[in-house]
Short mmCIF file of C-alpha atoms in Angstrom, two decimals:
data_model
loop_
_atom_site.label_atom_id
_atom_site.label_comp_id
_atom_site.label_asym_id
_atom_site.label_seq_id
_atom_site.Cartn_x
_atom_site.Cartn_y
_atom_site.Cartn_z
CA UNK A 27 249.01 79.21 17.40
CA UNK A 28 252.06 78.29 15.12
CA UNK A 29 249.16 76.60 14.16
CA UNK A 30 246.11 77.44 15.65
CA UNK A 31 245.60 81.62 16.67
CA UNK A 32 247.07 82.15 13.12
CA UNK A 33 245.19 79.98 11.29
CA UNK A 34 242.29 81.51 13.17
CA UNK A 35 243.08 84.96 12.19
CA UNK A 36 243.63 83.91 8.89
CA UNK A 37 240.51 82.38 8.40
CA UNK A 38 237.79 85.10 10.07
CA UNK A 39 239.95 87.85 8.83
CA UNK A 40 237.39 87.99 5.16
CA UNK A 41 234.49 88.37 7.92
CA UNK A 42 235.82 90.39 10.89
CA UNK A 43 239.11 91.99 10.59
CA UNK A 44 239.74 92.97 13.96
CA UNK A 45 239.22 91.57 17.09
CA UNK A 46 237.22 89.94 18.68
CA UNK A 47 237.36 87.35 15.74
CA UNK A 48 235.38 84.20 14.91
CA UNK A 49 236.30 81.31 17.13
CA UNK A 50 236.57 83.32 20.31
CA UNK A 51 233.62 81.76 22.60
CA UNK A 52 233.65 83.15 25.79
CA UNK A 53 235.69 86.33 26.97
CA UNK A 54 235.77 89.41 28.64
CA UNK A 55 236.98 92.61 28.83
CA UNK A 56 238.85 94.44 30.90
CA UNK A 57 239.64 98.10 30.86
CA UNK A 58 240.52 101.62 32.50
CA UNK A 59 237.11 102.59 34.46
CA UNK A 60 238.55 106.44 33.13
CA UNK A 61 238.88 105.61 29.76
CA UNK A 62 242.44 107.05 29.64
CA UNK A 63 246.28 105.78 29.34
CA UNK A 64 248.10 102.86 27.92
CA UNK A 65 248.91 99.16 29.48
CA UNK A 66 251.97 99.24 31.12
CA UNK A 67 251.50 95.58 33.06
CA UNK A 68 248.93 93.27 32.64
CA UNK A 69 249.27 89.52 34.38
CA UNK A 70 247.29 86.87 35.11
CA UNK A 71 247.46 83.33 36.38
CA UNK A 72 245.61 79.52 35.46
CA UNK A 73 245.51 76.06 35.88
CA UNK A 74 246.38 73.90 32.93
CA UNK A 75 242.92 71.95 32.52
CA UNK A 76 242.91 68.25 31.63
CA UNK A 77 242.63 65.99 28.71
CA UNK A 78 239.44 65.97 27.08
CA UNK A 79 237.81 62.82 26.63
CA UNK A 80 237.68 63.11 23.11
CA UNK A 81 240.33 64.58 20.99
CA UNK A 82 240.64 65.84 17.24
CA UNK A 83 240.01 69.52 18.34
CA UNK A 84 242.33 72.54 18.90
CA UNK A 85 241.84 75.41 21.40
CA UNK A 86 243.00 77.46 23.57
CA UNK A 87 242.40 79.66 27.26
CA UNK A 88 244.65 82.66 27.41
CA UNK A 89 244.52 85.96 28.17
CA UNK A 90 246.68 88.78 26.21
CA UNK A 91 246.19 92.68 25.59
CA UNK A 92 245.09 94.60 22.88
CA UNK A 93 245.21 98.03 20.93
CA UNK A 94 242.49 100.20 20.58
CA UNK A 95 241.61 100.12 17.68
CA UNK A 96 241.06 96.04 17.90
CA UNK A 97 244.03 95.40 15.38
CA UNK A 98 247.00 93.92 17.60
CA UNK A 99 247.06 91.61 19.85
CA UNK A 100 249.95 90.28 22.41
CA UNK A 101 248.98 86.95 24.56
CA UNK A 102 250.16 84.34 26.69
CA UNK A 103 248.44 81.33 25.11
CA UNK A 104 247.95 77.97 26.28
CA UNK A 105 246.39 75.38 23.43
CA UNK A 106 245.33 71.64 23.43
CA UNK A 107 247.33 70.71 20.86
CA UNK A 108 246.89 66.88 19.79
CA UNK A 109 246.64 64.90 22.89
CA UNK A 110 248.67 67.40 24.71
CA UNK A 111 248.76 71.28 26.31
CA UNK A 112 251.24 73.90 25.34
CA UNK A 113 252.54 77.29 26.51
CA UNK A 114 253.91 80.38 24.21
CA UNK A 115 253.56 83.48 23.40
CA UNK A 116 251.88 84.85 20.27
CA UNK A 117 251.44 88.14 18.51
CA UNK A 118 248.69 88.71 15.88
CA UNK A 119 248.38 91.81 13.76
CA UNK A 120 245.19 92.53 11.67
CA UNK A 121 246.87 95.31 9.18
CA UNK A 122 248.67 94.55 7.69
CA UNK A 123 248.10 90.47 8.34
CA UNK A 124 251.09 89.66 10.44
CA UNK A 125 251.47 86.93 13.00
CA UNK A 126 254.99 85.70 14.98
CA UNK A 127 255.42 83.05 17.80
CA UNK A 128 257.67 82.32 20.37
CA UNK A 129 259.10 79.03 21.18
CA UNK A 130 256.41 76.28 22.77
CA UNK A 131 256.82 74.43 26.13
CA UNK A 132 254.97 70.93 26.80
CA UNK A 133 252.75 71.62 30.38
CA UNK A 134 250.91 69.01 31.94
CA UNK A 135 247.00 69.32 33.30
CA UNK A 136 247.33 70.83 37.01
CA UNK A 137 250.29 73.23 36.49
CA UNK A 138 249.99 76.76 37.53
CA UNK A 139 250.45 79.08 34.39
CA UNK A 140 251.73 83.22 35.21
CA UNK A 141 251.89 85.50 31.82
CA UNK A 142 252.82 88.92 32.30
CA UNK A 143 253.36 91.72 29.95
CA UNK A 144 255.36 94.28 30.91
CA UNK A 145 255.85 98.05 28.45
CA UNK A 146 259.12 99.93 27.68
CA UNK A 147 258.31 103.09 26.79
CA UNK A 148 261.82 104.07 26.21
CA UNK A 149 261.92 101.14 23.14
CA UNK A 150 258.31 101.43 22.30
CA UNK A 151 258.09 97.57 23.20
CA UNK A 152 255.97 95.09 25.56
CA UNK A 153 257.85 91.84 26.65
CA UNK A 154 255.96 88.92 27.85
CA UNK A 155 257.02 86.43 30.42
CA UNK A 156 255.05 82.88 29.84
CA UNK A 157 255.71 80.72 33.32
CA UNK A 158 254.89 77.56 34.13
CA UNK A 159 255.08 77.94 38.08
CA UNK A 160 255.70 74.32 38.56
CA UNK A 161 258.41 73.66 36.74
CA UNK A 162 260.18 77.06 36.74
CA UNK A 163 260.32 77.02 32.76
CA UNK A 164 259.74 80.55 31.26
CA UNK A 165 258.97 81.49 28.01
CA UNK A 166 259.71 85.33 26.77
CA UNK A 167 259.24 87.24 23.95
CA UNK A 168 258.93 91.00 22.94
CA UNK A 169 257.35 92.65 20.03
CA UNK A 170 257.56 96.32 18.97
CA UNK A 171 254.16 98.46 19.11
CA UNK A 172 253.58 99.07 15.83
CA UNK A 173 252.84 103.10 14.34
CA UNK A 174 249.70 104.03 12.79
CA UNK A 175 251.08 106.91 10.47
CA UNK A 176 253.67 109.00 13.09
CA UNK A 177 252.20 107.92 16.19
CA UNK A 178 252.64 104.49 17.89
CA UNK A 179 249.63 102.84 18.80
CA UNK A 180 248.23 102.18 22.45
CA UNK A 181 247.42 99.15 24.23
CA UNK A 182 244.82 99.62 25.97
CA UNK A 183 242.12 96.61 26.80
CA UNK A 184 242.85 93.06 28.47
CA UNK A 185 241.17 90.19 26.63
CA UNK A 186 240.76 87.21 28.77
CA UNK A 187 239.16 84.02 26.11
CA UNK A 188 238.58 80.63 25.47
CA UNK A 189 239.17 79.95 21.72
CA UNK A 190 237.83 77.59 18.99
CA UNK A 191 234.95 75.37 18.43
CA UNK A 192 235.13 72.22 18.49
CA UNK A 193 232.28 69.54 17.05
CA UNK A 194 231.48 67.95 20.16
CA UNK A 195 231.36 68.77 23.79
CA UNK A 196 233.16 66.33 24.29
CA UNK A 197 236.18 67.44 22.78
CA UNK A 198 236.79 70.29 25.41
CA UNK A 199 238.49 69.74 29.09
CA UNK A 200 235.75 68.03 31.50
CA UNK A 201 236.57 70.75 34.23
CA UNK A 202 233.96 72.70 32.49
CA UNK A 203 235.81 75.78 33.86
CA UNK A 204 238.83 77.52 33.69
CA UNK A 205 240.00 80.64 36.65
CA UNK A 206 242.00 83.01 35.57
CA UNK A 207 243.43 84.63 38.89
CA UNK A 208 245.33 87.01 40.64
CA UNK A 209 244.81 89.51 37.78
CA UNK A 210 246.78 92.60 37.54
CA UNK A 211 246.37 95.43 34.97
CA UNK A 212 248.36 98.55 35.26
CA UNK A 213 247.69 102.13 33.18
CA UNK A 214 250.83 104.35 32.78
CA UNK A 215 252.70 102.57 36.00
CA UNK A 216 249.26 102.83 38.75
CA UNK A 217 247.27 99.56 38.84
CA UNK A 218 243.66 99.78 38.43
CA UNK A 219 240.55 98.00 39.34
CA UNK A 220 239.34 96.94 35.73
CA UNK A 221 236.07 97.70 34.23
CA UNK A 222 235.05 94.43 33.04
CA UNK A 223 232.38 93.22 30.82
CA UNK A 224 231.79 89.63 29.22
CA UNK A 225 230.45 88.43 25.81
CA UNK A 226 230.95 85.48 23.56
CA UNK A 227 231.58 85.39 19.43
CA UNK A 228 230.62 82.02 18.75
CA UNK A 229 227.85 80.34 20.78
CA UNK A 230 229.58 76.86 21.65
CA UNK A 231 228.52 74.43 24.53
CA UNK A 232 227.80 78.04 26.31
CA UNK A 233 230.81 78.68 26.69
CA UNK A 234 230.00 81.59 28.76
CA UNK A 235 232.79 84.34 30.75
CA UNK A 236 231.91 85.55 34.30
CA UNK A 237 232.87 88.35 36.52
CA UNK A 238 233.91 86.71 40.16
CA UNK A 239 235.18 89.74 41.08
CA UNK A 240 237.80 92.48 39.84
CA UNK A 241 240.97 90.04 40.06
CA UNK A 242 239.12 86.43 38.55
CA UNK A 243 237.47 85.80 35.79
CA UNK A 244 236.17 82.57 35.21
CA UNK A 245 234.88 80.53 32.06
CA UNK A 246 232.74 77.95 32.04
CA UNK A 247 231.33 75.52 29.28
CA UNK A 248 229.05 72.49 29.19
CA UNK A 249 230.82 69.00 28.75
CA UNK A 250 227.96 66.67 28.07
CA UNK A 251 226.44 66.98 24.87
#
C-alpha cells in the first residue's frame, strides 16, 4: 500500500504470480452462482478496528475485485500503518508488474468505511469511491481495464481479505474480528446473490473468513498468543 500491497506483490510475485498472493490470511470469494458476465458494481462496508496493543506490523482489511485470470486487482484498502489506520485506493497488476495508488486519508478506530466500484463500459474503466461515512471524506480513483491481446479483460470475482503477517498476535486489532457488510455485487447492471467460498494463504493466528450470510462476511483472528 504505497507501501504495503506493493511491497507485498513485489515480494510473493517470484512464488505466486497471481492472486491470491502470500500474505493474504483470511478471505473469501465471491462470485456469479452462473459463472457468466463482468462486475459492473461491487460495494461493501466496515468498521475501522482499533489500535493493536503492540505495534511494528503492517496490514490491512479490504475488499476489492479481480480479473479472471487472477492478474489485476482494484481495492478499497484500509492499512495499520505505524500507530495509525488509513484509507485509499490501490490497483495491483501481476503482468506486467504494475502498481498505482490514490491519495491516503487518516481514519480513526470506530468509523464506518463504504468502497464501491462502479464500471464504464463506454471508457473501458472502473472508478472507486473510498468513504469514510463519518466524516464525509471520499477518496476516488479510476483505472483503465487493461487488454489481453485485442480483448479487454473481465472483472469478474470479489475478494474480501485480511492481509499480512505479523510476528505476534499481538500486533493485530484486539476486536479479533472485522464485518464487512451490506455487500453488493452486480453482473452486467442485475445484482446477484454471490457464490461465496472462504480460504486462507498464510496460516496466521487463524485468521480464518466466514460466510454470515450472502451480504456479510466476517473475519476473525486470535489475539492472545
Amino acid at each position: 500500500m504505497n507501501r504495503m500491497l506493493c511491497l507485498l506483490g513485489a515480494a510473493a510475485t517470484a512464488v505466486f504470480a497471481q492472486d491470491p498472493a502470500q500474505g493474504w490470511l483470511g478471505y473469501a470469494t465471491g462470485k456469479n452462482p452462473s459463472g457468466q458476465g463482468r462486475i459492473t458494481r461491487a460495494e461493501a462496508k466496515w468498521v475501522v478496528l482499533d489500535h493493536p496493543k503492540e505495534s511494528g506490523c503492517f496490514y490491512s482489511p479490504w475488499f476489492g475485485i479481480e480479473t479472471s485470470d487472477n492478474l489485476n486487482l482494484f481495492q478499497p484498502v484500509n492499512p495499520y500503518v505505524g500507530g495509525g489506520w488509513e484509507m485509499y485506493v490501490e490497483y495491483f497488476q501481476w503482468k506486467p508488474v504494475h502498481n498505482e495508488n490514490s491519495a491516503s486519508a487518516d481514519v480513526s478506530p470506530g468509523d464506518t468505511l463504504h468502497g464501491v466500484v462502479t464500471f464504464d463500459e463506454s471508457k473501458q474503466e472502473y472508478t472507486a469511491v473510498h468513504t469514510n461515512l463519518r466524516t464525509g471524506k471520499s477518496i476516488t480513483k479510476t483505472i483503465g481495464v487493461q487488454k489481453d491481446g485485442e480483448k479487454y479483460k473481465e472483472y469478474t470475482m470479489m475478494y474480501i481479505v485480511f492481509e499480512k503477517t505479523c510476528r505476534s498476535c499481538l500486533q493485530y486489532p484486539p476486536n479479533g474480528i472485522v464485518t464487512f457488510f451490506d455487500i453488493v455485487l452486480e453482473y452486467e447492471g442485475t445484482k446477484v446473490i454471490p457464490a461465496w467460498s472462504t480460504a486462507f494463504v498464510d496460516d496466521k493466528c487463524n485468521n480464518r473468513a466466514h460466510v454470515v450470510n450472502s451480504t456479510t462476511i466476517t473475519i476473525t483472528w486470535d489475539t492472545t498468543n
